[in-house]
Short mmCIF file of N, CA, C and O in Angstrom, two decimals:
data_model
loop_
_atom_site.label_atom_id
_atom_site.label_comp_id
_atom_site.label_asym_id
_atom_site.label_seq_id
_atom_site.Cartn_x
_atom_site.Cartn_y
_atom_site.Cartn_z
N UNK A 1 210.21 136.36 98.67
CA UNK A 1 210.82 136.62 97.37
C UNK A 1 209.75 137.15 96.42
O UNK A 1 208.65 136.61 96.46
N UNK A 2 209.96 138.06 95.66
CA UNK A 2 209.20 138.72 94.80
C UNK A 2 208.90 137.51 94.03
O UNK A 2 209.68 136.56 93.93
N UNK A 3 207.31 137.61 93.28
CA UNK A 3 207.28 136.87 92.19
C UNK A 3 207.56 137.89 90.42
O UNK A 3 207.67 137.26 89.37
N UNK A 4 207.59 138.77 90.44
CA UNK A 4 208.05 139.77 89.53
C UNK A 4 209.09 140.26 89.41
O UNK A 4 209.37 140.73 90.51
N UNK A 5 210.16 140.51 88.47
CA UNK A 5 211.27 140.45 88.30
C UNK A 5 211.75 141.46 87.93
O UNK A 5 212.95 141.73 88.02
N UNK A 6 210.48 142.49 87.25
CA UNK A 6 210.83 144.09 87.02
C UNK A 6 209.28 144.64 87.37
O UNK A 6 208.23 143.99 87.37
N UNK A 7 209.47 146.00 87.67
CA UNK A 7 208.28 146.59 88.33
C UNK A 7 208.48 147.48 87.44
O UNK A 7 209.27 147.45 86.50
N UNK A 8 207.43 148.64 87.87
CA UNK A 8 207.83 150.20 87.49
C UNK A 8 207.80 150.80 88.53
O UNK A 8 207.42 150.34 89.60
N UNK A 9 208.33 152.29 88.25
CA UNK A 9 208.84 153.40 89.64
C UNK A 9 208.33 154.26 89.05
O UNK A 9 208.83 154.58 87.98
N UNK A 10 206.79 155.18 89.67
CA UNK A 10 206.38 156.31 89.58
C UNK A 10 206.74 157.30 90.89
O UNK A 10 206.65 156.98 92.07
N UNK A 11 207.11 158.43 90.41
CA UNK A 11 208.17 159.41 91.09
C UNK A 11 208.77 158.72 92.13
O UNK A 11 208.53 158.97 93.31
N UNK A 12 209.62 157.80 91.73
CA UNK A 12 210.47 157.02 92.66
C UNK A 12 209.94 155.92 93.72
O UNK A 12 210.61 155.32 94.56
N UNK A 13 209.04 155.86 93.56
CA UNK A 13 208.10 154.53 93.87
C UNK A 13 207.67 153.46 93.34
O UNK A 13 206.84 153.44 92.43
N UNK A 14 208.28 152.29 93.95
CA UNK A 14 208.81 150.92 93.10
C UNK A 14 207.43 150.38 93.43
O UNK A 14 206.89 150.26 94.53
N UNK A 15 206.89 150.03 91.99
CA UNK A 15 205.30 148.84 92.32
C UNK A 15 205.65 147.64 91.65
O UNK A 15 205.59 147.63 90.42
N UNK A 16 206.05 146.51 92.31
CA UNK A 16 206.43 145.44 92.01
C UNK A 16 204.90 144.77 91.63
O UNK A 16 204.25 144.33 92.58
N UNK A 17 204.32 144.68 90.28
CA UNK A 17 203.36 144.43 90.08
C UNK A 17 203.43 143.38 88.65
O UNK A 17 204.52 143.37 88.08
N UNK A 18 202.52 142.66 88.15
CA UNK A 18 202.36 141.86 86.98
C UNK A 18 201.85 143.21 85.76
O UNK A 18 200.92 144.00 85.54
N UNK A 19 202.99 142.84 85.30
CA UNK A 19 202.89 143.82 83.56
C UNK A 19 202.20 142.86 82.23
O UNK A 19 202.97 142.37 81.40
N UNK A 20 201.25 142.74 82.15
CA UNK A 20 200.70 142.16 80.87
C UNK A 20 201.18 142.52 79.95
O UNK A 20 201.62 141.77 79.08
N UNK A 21 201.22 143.92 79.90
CA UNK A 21 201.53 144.58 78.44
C UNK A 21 202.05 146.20 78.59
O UNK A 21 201.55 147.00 79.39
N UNK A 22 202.94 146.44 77.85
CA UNK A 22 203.35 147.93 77.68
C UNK A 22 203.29 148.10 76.14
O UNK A 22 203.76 147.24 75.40
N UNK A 23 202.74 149.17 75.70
CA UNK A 23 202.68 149.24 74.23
C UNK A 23 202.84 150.38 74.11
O UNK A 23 201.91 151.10 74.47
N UNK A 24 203.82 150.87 73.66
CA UNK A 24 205.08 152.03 73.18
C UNK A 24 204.21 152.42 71.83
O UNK A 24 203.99 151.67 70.88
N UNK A 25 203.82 153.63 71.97
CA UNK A 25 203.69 154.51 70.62
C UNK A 25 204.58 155.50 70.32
O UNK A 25 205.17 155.76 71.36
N UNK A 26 205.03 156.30 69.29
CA UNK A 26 205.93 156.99 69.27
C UNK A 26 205.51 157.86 68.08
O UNK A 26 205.60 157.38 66.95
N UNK A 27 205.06 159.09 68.26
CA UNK A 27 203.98 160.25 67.43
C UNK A 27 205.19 160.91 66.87
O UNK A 27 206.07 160.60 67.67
N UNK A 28 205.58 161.45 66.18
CA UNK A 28 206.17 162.93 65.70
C UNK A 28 205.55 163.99 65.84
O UNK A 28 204.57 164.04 65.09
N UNK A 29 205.75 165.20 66.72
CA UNK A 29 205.03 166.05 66.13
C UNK A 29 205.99 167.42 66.31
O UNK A 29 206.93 167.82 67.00
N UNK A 30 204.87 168.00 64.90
CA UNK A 30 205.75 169.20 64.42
C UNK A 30 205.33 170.20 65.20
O UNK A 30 204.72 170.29 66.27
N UNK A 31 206.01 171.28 64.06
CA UNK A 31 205.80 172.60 65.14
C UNK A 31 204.80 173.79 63.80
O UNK A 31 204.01 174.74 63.86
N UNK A 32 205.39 173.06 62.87
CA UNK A 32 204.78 173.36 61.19
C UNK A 32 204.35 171.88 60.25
O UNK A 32 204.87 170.80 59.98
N UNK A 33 203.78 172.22 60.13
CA UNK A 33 203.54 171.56 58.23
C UNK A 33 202.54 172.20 57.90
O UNK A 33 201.44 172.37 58.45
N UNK A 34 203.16 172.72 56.55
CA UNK A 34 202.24 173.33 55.93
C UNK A 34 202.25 173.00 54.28
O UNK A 34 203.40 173.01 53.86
N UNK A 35 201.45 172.77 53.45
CA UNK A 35 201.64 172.99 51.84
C UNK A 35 201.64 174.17 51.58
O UNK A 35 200.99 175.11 52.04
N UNK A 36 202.88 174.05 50.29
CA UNK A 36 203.16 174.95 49.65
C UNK A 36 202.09 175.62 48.51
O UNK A 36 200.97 175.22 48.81
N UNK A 37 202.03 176.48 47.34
CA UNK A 37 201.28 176.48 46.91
C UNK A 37 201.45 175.42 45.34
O UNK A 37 200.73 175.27 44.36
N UNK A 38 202.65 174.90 45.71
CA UNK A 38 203.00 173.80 44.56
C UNK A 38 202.34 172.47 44.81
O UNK A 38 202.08 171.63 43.94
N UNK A 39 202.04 172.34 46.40
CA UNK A 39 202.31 171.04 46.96
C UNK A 39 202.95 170.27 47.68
O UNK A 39 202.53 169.24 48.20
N UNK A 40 204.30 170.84 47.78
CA UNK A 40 205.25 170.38 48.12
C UNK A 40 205.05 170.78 50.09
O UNK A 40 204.93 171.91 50.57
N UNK A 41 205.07 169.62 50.75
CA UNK A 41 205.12 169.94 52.30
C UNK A 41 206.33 170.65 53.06
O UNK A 41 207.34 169.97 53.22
N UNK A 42 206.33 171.79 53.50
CA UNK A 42 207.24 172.36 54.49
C UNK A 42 206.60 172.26 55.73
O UNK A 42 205.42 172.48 56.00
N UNK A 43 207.73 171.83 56.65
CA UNK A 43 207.65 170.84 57.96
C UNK A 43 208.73 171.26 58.85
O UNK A 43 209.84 171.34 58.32
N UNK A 44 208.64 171.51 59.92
CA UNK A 44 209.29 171.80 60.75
C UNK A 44 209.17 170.76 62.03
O UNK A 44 208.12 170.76 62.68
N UNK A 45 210.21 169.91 62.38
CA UNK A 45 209.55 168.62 63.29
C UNK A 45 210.26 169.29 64.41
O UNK A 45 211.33 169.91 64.38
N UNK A 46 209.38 169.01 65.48
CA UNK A 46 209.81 168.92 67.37
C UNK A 46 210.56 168.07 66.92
O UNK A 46 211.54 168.39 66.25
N UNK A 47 210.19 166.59 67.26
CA UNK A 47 210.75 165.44 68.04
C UNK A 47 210.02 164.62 68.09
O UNK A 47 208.89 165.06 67.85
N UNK A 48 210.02 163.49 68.30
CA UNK A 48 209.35 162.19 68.40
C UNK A 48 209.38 161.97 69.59
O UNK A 48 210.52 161.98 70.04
N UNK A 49 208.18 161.67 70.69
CA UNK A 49 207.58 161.60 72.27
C UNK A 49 207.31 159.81 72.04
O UNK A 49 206.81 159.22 71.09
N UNK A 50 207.84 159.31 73.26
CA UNK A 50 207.43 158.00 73.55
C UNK A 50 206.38 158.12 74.58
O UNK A 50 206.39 158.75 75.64
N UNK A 51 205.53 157.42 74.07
CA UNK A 51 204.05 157.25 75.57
C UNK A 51 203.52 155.91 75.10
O UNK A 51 203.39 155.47 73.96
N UNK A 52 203.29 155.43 76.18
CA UNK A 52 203.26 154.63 76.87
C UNK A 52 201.52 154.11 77.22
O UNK A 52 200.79 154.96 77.73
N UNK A 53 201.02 152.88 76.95
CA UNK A 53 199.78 152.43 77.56
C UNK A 53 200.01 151.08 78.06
O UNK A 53 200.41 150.27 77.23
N UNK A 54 199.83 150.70 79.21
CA UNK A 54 200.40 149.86 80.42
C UNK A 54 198.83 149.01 80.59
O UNK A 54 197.76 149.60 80.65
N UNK A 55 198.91 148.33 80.62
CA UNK A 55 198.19 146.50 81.36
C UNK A 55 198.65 146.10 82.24
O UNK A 55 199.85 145.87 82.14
N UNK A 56 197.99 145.80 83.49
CA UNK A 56 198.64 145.17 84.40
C UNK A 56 197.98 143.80 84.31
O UNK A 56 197.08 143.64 83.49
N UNK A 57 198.39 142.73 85.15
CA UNK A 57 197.73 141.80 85.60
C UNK A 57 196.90 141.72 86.59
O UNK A 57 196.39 142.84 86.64
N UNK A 58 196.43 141.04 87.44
CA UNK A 58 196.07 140.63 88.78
C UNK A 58 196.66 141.02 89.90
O UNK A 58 197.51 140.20 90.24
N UNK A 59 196.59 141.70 90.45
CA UNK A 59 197.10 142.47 91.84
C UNK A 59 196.25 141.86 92.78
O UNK A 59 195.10 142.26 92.94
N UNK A 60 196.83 140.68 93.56
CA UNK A 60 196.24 139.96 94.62
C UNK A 60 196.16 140.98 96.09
O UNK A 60 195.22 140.96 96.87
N UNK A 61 197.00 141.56 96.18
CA UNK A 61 197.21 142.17 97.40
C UNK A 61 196.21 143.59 97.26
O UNK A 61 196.56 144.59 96.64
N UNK A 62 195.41 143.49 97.69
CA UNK A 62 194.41 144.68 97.86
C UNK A 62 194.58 146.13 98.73
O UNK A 62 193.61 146.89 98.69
N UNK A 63 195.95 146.61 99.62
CA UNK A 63 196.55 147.17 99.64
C UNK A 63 197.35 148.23 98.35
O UNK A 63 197.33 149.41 97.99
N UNK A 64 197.97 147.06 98.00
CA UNK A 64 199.02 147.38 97.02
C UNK A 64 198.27 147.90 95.68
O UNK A 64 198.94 148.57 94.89
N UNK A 65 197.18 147.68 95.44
CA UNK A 65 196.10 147.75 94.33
C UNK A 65 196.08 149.21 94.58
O UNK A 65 196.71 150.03 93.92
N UNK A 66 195.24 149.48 95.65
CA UNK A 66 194.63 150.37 96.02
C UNK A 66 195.70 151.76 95.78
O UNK A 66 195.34 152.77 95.17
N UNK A 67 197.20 151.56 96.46
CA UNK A 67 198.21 152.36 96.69
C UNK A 67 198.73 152.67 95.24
O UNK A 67 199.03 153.84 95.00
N UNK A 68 198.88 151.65 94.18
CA UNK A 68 199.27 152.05 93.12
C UNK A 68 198.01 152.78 92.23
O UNK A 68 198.33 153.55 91.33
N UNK A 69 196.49 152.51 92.52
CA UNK A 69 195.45 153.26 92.22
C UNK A 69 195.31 154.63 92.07
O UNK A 69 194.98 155.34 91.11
N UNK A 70 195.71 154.92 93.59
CA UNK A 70 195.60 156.26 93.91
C UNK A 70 197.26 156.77 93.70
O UNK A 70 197.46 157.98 93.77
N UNK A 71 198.09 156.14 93.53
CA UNK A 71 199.27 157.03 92.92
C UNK A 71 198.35 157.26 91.25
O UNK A 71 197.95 158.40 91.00
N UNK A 72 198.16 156.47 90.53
CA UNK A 72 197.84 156.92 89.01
C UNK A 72 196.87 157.89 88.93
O UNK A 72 196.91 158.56 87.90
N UNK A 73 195.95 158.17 89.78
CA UNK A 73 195.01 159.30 89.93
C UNK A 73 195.12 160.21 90.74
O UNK A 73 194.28 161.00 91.18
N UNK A 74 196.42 160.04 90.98
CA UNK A 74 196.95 161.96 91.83
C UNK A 74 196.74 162.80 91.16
O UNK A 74 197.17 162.58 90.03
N UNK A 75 196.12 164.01 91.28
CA UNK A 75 195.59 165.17 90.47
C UNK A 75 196.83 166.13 90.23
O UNK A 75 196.71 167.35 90.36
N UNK A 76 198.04 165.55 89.87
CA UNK A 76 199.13 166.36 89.56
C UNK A 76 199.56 166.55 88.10
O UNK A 76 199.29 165.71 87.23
N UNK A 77 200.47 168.04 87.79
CA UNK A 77 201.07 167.82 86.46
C UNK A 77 201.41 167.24 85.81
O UNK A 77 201.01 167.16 84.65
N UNK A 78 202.71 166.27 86.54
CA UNK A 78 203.44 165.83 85.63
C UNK A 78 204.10 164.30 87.11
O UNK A 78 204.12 164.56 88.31
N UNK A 79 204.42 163.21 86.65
CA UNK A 79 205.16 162.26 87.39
C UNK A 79 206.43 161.91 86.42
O UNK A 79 206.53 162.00 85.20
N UNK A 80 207.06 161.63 87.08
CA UNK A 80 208.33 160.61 87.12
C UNK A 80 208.25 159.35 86.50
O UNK A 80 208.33 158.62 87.49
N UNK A 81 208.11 158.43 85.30
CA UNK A 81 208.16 157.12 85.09
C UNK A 81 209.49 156.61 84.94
O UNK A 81 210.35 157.30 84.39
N UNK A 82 209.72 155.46 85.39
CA UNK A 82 210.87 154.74 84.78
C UNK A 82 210.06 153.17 84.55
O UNK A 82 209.08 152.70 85.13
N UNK A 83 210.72 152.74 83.70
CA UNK A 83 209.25 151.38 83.12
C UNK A 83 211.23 150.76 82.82
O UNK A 83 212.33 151.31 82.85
N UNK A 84 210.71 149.42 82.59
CA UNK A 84 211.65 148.00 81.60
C UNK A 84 211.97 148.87 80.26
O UNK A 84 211.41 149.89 79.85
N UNK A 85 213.01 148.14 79.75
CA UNK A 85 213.08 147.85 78.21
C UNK A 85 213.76 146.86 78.36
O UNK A 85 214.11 146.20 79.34
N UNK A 86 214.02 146.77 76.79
CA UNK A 86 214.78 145.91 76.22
C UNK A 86 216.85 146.03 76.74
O UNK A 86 217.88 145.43 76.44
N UNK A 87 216.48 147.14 77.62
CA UNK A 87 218.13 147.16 77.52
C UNK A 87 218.20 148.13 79.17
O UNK A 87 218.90 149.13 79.39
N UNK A 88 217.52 147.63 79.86
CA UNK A 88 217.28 148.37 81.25
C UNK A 88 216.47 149.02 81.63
O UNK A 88 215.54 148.28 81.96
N UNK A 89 216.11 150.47 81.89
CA UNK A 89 215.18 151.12 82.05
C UNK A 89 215.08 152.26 81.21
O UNK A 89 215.96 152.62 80.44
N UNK A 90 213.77 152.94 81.41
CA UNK A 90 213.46 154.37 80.86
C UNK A 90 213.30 155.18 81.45
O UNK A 90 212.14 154.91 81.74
N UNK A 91 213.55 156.33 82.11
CA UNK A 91 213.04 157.10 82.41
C UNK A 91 212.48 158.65 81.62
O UNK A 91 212.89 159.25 80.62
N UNK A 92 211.58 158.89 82.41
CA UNK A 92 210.78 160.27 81.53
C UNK A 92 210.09 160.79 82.49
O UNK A 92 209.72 160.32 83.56
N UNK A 93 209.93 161.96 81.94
CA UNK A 93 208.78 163.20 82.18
C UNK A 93 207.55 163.53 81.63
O UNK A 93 207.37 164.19 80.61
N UNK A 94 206.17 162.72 82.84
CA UNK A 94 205.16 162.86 81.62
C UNK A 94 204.17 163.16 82.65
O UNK A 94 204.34 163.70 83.74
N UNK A 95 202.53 162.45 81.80
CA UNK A 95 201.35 162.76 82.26
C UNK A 95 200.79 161.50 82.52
O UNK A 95 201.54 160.58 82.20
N UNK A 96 199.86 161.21 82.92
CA UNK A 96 198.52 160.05 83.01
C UNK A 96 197.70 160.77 82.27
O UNK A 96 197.16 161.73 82.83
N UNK A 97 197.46 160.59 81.22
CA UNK A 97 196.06 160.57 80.60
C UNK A 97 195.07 159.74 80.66
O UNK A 97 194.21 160.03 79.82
N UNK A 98 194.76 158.66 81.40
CA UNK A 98 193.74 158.12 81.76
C UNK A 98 194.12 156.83 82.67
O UNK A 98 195.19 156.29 82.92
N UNK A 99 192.79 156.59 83.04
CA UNK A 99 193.09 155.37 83.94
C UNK A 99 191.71 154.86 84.09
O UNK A 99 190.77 155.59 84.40
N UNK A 100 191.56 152.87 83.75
CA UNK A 100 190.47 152.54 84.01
C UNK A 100 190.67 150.81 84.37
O UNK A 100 191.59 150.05 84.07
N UNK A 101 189.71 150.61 84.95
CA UNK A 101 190.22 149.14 85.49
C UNK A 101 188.54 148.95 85.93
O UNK A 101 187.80 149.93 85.98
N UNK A 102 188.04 147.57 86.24
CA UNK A 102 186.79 146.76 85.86
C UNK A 102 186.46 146.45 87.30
O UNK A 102 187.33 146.84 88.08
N UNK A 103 185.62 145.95 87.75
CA UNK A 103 185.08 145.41 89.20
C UNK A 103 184.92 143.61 88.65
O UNK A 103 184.26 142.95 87.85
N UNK A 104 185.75 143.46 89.42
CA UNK A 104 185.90 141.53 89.35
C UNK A 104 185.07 140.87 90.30
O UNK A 104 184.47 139.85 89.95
N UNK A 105 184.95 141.32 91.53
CA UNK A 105 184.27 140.68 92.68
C UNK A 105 183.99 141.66 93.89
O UNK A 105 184.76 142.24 94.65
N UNK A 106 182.69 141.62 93.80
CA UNK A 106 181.89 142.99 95.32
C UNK A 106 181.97 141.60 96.66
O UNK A 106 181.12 140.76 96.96
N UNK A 107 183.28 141.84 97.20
CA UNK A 107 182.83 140.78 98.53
C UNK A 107 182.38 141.35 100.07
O UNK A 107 181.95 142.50 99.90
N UNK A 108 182.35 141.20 100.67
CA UNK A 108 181.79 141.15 102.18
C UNK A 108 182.29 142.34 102.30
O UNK A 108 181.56 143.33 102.29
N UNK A 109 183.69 142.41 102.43
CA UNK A 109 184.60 143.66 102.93
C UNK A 109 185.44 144.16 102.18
O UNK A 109 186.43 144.80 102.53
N UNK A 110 185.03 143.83 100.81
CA UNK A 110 186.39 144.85 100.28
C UNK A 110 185.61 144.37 98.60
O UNK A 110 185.00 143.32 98.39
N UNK A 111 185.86 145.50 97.57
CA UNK A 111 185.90 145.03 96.27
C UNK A 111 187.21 144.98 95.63
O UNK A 111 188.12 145.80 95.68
N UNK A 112 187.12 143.73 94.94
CA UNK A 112 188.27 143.57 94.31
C UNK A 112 188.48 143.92 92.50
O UNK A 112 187.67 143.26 91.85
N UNK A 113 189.22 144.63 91.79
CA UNK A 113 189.06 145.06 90.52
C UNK A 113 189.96 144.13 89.65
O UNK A 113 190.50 143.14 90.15
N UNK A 114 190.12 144.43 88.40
CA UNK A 114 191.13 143.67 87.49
C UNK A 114 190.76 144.65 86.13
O UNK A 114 189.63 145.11 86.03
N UNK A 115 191.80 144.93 85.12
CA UNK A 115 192.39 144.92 84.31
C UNK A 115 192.50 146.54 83.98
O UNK A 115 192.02 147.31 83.14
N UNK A 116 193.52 146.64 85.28
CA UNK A 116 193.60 148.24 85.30
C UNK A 116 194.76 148.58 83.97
O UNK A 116 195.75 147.93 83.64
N UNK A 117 194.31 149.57 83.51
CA UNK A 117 195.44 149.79 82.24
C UNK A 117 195.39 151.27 82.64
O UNK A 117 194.47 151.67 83.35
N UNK A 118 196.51 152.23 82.14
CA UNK A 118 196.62 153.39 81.81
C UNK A 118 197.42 153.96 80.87
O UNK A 118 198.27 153.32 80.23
N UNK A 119 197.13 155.50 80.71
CA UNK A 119 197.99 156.09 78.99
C UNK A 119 199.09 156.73 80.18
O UNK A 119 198.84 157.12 81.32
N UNK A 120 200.55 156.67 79.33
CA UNK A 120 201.71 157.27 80.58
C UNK A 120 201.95 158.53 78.80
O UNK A 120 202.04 157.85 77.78
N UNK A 121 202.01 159.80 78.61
CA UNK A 121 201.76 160.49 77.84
C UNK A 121 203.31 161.53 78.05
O UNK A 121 203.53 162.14 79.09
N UNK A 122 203.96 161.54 77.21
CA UNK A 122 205.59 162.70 77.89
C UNK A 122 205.31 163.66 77.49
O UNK A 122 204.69 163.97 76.47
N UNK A 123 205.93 164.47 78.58
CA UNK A 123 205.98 165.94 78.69
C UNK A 123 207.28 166.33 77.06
O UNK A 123 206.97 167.02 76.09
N UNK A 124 208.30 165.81 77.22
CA UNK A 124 209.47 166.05 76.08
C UNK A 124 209.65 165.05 75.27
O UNK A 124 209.59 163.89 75.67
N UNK A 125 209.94 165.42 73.86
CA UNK A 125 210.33 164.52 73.00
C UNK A 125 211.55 163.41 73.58
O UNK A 125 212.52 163.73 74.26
N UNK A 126 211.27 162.34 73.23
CA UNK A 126 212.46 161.42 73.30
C UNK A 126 213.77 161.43 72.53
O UNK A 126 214.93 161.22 72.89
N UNK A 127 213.24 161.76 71.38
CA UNK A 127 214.57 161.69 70.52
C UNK A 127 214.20 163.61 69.43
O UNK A 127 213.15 164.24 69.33
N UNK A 128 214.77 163.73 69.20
CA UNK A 128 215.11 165.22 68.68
C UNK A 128 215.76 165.37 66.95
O UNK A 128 216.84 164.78 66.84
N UNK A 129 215.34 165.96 65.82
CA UNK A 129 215.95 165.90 64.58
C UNK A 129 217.17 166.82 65.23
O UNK A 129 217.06 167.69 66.09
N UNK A 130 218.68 166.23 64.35
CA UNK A 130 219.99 166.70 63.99
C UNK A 130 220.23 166.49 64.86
O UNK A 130 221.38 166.68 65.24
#
């Protein structure tokens, strides 16, 4: 029986893993702003992009470490996320902008790491003006 109760799925690949933390930022960005010569700001907004910076816990299984490792550092465009919410899942179209995690223990035959985090960064706005 799983001890985790929600995972995430990068391009359709379920990592049943310990989530410490997901911390949702949500940028606006335009396509304009500019001042006028009064002052007054003219603005033209994209959309507001949800991205994403992820904490995991402890990944005992050193396999599974390794496999979700090297999925986050595939040298590709763009992946597939679907993560938790508050009301089921998300899915999106984005990037990895980074990835870093610590050396916990150099043993005999294998090193073991901890407190891998990464930036999950979208390709498209989430939500859209009008």
């Amino acid at each position: 029986m799983a001890e985790f109760t929600q995972g995430i799925y990068i391009d359709g690949v379920e990592y049943m893993v310990p989530l410490v933390s997901i911390k949702r930022e949500a940028p606006f960005l335009d396509k304009t702003a500019e001042r006028t010569e009064d002052g007054d700001l003219y603005r033209e907004l994209i959309g507001v992009y949800f991205n994403y910076t992820m904490s995991f816990g402890t990944i005992d299984d050193v396999d599974l470490y390794i496999q979700l490792y090297d999925h986050l550092t595939q040298p590709v465009e763009f992946h597939i996320f679907e993560l938790p919410t508050s009301r089921g899942r998300y899915s999106f179209i984005g990037y990895i902008s980074s990835v870093t995690d610590e050396m916990e223990k150099i043993l005999e035959d294998t090193t073991r790491f901890k407190a891998l985090s990464c930036k999950f960064t979208a390709k498209m706005p989430a939500r859209r003006p009008g």
